[in-house]
Coordinates of C-alpha atoms in Angstrom, one line a residue:
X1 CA 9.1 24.9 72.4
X2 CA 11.5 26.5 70.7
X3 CA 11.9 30.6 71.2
X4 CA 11.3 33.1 68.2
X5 CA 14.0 35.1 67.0
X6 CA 13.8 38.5 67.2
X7 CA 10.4 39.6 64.6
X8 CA 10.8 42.4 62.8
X9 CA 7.4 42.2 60.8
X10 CA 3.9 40.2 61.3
X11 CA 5.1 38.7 57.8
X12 CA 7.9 37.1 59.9
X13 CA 5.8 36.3 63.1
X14 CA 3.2 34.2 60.3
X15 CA 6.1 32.4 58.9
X16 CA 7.7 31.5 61.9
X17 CA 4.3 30.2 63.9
X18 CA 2.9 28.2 60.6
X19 CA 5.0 25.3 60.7
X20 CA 4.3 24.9 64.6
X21 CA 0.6 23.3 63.9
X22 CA -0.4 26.9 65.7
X23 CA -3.7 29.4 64.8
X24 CA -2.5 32.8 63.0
X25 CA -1.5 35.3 65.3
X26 CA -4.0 37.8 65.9
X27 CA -0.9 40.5 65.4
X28 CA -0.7 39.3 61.3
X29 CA -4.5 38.9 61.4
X30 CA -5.1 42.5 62.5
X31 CA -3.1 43.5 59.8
X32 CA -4.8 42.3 56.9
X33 CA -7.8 43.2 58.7
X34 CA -6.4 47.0 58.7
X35 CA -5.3 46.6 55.2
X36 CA -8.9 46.0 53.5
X37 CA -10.8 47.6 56.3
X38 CA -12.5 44.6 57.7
X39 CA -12.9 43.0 60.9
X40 CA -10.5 40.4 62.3
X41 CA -13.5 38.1 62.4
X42 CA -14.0 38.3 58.9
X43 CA -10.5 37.2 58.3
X44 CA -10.4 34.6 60.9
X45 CA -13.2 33.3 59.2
X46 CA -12.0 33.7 55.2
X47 CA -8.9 32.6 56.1
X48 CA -10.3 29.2 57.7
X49 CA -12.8 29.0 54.6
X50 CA -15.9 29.0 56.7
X51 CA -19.4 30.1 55.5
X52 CA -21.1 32.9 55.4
X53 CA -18.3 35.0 53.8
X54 CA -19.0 36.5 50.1
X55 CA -16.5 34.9 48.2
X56 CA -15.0 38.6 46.6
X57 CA -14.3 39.4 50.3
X58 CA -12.5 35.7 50.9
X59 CA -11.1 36.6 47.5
X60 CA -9.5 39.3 48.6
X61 CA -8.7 38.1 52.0
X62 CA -6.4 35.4 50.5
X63 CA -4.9 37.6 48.1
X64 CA -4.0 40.7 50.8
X65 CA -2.8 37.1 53.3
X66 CA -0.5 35.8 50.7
X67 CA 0.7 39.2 50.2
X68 CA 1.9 39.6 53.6
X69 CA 3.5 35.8 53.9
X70 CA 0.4 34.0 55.5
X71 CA 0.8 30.4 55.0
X72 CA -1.9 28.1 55.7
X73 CA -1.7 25.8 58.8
X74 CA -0.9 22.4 58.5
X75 CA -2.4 19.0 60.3
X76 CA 0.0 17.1 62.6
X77 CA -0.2 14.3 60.1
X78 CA 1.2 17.3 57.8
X79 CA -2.1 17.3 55.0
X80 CA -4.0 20.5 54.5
X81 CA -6.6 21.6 57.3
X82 CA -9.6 20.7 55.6
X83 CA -12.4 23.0 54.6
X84 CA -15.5 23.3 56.4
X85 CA -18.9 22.5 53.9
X86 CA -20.5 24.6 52.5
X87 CA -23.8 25.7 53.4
X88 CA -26.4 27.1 51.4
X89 CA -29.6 28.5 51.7
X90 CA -32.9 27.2 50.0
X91 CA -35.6 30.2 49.9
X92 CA -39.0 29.5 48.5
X93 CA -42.3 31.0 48.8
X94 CA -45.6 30.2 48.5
X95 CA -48.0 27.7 49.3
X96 CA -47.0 24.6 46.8
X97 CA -44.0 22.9 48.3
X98 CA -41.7 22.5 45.3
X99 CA -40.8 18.8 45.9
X100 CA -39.2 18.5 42.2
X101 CA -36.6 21.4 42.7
X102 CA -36.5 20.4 46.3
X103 CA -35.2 16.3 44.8
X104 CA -32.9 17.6 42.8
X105 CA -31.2 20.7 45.2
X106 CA -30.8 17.2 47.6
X107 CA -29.2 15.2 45.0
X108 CA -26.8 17.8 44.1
X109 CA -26.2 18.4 47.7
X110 CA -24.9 14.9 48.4
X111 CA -22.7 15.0 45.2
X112 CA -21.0 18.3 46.1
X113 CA -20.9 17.9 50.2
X114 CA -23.4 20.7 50.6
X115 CA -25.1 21.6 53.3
X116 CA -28.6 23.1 52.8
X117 CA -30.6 25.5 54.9
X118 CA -34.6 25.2 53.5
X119 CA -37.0 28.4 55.0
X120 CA -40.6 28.7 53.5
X121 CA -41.7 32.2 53.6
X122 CA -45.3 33.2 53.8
X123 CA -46.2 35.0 50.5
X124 CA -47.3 37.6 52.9
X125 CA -43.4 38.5 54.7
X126 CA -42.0 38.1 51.2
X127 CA -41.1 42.1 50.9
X128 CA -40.2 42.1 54.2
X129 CA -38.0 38.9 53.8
X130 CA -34.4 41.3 54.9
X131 CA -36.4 43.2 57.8
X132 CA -34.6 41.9 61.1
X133 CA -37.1 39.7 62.1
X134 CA -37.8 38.1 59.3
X135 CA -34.3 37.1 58.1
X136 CA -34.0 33.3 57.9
X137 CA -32.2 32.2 60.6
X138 CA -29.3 31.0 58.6
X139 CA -29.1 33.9 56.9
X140 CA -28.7 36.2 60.0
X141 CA -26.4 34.3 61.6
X142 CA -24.3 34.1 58.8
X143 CA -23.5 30.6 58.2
X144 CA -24.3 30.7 54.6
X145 CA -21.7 31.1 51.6
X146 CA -25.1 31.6 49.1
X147 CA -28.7 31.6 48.3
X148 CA -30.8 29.2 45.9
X149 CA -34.4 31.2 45.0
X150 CA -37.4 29.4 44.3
X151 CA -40.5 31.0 43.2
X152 CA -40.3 34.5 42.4
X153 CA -39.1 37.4 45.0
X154 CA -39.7 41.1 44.6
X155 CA -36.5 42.7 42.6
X156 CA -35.5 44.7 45.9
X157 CA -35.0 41.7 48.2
X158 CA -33.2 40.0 45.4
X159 CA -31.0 43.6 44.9
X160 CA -30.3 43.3 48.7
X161 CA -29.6 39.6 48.5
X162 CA -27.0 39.6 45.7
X163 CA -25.3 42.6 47.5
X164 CA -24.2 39.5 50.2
X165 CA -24.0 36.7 48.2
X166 CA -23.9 34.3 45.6
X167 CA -27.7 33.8 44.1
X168 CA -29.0 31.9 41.8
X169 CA -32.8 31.8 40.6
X170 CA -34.8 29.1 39.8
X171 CA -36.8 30.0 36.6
X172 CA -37.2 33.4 37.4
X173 CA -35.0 36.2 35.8
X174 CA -33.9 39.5 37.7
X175 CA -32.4 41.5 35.2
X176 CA -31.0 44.1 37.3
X177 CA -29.1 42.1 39.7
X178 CA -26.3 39.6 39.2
X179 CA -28.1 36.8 39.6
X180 CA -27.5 33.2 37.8
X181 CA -30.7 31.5 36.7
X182 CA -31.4 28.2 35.7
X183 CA -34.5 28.2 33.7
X184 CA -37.0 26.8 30.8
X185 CA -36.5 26.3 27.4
X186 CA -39.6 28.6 26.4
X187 CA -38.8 29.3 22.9
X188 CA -38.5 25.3 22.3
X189 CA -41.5 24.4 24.0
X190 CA -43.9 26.9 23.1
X191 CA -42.9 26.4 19.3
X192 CA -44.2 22.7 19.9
X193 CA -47.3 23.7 20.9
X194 CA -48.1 26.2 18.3
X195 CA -46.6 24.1 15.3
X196 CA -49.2 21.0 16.9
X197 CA -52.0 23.4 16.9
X198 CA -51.4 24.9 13.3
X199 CA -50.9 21.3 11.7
X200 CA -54.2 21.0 14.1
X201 CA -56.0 23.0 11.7
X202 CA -56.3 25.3 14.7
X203 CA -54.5 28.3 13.7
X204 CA -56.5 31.3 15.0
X205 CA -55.2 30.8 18.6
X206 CA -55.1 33.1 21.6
X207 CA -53.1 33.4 24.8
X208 CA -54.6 33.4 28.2
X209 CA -52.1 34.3 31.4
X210 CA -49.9 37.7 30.4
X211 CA -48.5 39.2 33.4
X212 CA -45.6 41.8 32.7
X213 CA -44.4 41.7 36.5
X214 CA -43.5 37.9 35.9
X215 CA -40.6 36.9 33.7
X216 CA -41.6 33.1 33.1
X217 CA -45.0 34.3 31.6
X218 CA -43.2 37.5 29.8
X219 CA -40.6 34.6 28.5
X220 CA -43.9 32.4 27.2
X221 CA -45.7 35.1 26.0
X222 CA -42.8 36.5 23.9
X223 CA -42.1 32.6 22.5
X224 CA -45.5 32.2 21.8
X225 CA -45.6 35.3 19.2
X226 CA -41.7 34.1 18.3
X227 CA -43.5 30.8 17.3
X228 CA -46.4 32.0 15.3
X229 CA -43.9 33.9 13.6
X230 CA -41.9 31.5 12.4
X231 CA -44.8 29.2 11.8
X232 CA -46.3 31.7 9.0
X233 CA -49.1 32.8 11.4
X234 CA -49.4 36.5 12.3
X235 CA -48.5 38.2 15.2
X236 CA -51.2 39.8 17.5
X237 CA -52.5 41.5 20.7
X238 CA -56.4 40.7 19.6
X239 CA -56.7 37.2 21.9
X240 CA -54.2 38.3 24.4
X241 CA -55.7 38.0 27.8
X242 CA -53.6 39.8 30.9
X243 CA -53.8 38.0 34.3
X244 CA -52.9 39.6 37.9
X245 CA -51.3 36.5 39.2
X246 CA -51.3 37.8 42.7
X247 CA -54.7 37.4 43.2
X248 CA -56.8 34.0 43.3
X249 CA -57.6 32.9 39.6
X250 CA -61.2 32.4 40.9
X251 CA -61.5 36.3 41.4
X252 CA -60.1 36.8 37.7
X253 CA -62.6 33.9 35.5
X254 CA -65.6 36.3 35.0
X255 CA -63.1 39.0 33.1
X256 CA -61.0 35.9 31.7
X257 CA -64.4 34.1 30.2
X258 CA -66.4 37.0 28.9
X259 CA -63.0 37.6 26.9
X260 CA -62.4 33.4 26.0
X261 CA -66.5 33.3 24.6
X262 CA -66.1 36.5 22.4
X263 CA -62.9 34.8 21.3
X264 CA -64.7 31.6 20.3
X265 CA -67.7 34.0 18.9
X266 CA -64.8 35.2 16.7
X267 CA -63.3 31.7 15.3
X268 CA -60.6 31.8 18.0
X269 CA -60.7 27.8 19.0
X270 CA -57.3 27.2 20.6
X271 CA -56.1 29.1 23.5
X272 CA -52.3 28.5 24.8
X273 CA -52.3 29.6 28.5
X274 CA -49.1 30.3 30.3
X275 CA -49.2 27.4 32.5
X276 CA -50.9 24.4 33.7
X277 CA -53.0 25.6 36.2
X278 CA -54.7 28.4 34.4
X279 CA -55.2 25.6 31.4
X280 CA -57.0 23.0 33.7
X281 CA -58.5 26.6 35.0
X282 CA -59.7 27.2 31.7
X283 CA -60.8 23.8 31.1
X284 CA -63.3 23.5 33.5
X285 CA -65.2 26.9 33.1
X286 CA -65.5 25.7 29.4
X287 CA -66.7 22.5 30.2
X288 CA -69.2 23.7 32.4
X289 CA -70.6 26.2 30.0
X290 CA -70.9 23.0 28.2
X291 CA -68.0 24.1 25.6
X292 CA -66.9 20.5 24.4
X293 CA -62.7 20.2 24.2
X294 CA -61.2 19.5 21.8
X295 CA -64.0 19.6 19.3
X296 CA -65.0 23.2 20.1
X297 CA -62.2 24.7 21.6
X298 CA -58.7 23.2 21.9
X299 CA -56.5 23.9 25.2
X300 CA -52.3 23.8 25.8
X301 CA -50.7 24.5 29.2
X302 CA -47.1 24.8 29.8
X303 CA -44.8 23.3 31.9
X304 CA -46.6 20.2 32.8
X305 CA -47.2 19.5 36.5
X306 CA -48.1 15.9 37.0
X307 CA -49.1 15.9 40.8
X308 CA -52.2 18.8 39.6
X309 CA -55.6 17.4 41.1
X310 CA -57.7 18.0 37.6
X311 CA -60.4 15.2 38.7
X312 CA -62.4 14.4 35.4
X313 CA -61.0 17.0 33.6
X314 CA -58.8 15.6 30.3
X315 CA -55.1 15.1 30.9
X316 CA -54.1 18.9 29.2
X317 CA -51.4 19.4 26.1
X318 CA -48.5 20.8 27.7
X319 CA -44.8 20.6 27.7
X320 CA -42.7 18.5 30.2
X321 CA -40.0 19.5 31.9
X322 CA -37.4 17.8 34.2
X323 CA -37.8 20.1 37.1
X324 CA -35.8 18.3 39.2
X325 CA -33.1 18.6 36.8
X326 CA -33.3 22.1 37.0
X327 CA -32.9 22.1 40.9
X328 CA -29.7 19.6 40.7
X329 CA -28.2 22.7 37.8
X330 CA -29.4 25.3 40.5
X331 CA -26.9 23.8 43.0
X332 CA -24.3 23.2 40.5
X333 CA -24.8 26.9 39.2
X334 CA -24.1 28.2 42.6
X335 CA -20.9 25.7 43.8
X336 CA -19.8 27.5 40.2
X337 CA -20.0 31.2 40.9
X338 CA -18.6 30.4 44.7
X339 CA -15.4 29.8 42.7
X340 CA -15.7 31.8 40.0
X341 CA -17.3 34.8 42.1
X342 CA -16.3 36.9 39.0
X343 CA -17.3 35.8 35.9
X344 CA -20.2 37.4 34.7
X345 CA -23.9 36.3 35.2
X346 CA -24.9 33.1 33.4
X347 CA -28.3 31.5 32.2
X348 CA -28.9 27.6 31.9
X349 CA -32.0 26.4 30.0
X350 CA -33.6 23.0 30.6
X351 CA -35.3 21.7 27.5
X352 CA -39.0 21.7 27.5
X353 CA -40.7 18.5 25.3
X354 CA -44.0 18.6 24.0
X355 CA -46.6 16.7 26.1
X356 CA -49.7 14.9 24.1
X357 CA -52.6 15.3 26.8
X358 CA -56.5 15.0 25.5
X359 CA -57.2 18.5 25.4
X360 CA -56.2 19.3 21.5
X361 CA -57.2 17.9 18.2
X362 CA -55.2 15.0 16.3
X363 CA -53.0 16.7 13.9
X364 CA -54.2 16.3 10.3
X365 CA -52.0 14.3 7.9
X366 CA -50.2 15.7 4.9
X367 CA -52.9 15.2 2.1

């Protein structure tokens, strides 16, 4: 082994150990450690690329190395040490195991040598997701470089979240965070419905499913009155019924269907609900108040879910959406903003095609 000159710097001590196949010295480490105020671990750590460091502190990391001479060590065979995966958490919560996103998160996974972490959070602990013993495992032991979100989380675990890493959402916008989302084509797909309602001859229409603290059916809700707008047909809170999606849709029908009759009382015949459920929901309580569909009252969902149990029920009008496209872009969003941990927050839309189910009217031809 040969013997070091006499080192004047940690600069010098980095550039003479690098060739030798040899680990940083702690000395240089220290230094850049001092410099931005972090610990040598975190450095260690940046410095060998391994997970569970945000990428503006790697950022600046490499940037405060390079300015002190760090060069990167070198395999015996003389290539690059090579970087450890990535690994990435998958949160989701709720009851319905989202096997779509799930399909295409895996797909993407394989494609970009991703490892993923998958924790299933009780709707219950979801507040209390960042309380110390609730944290995912991965998550508080720091092997993660970022977090997928599926379903929606309150906006302060998603504030605390983004404050440690790389997110990105799965349908669901949080506008005061920096978080990517890959979502739905609303605008597209609720325009679809209303124009085959109107050339339906159904054009007094309500909506069923409002709910302000939820941004898909805020997104819906605004695209449906963009639609009727642009259709001719005018824009009104009359039919608009509010739903408190955190409690069980059974406990809301009585309110929902004395407000759906007086709507049909009034010549309202086609109600566009905010999703699927709440349409095969909505199906059945007019069916069994012996309401015939389409004839006297025409129904839309949105965002068509093919595995729904709707028994006899008619297969519903909706719109279809790739969903497990939209988890493969989730992934691909996220091994995006890992390298571009800068650039400002970005939103993906995944096109939503109108669905012909059983549950509206044949559209009338021109005369």
């Amino acid at each position: 082994m040969k013997t070091p000159p006499a080192i004047a710097s940690a600069r010098e001590l980095v550039q003479f150990i690098a060739p030798m196949n040899i680990t940083a010295s702690p000395i240089a480490l220290q230094d850049i450690a001092n410099k931005l105020g972090v610990a040598v671990s975190t450095v260690s750590r940046a410095l060998r690329n391994s997970p569970g460091i945000h990428p503006r502190t790697r950022e600046m990391v490499m940037k405060e190395a390079e300015a002190q001479g760090y060069v990167a060590p070198r395999r015996k065979n003389g290539g690059e040490a090579r970087a450890e995966a990535k690994q990435i958490l998958i949160l989701t919560a709720g009851t319905e195991t989202p096997t779509d996103y799930l399909a295409g998160l895996s797909r993407a996974a394989l494609q970009l040598n991703i490892a993923l972490h998958f924790h299933f959070a009780d709707r219950s602990l979801r507040d209390r997701l960042m309380e110390p013993q609730n944290l995912p495992p991965a998550l508080r032991d720091e092997l993660i470089s970022g977090v997928v979100l599926v379903y929606r989380w309150p906006q302060a675990v998603i504030a605390e979240l983004a404050k440690k890493l790389p997110v990105v959402s799965i349908v669901h916008t949080y506008p005061d965070s920096p978080v990517d989302v890959v979502g739905i084509d609303h605008v597209g797909g609720m325009f679809s419905l209303i124009k085959h309602l109107k050339s339906s001859g159904r054009e007094r229409m309500g909506f069923l499913g409002l709910n302000a603290g939820t941004s898909w059916s805020r997104s819906r809700f605004a695209a449906y009155l963009e639609a009727r707008l642009e259709l001719g047909l005018p824009a009104t809170m009359d039919h608009v019924i509010d739903l408190d999606l955190a409690r069980p849709l059974e406990e809301e029908i009585p309110r929902v269907m004395e407000r759906v009759l007086k709507g049909l009382n009034q010549g309202v015949h086609a109600w566009v609900c905010a999703d699927d459920f709440i349409g095969y929901v909505l199906c059945k309580e007019l069916l069994e108040r012996g309401i015939r569909i389409p004839e006297d009252a025409a129904v839309t969902g949105f965002h068509r879910h093919p595995n729904i149990r709707h028994g006899n029920l008619p297969p519903l009008t909706s719109t279809d959406v790739d969903s497990e496209l939209i988890g493969f872009k989730a992934l691909q969003a996220l091994a995006r903003r890992l390298e571009h941990p800068e650039a400002a927050p970005h939103l993906e839309l995944v096109p939503a095609c109108f669905f012909p189910g059983r549950t509206t009217p044949v559209p009338k031809r021109p005369s």
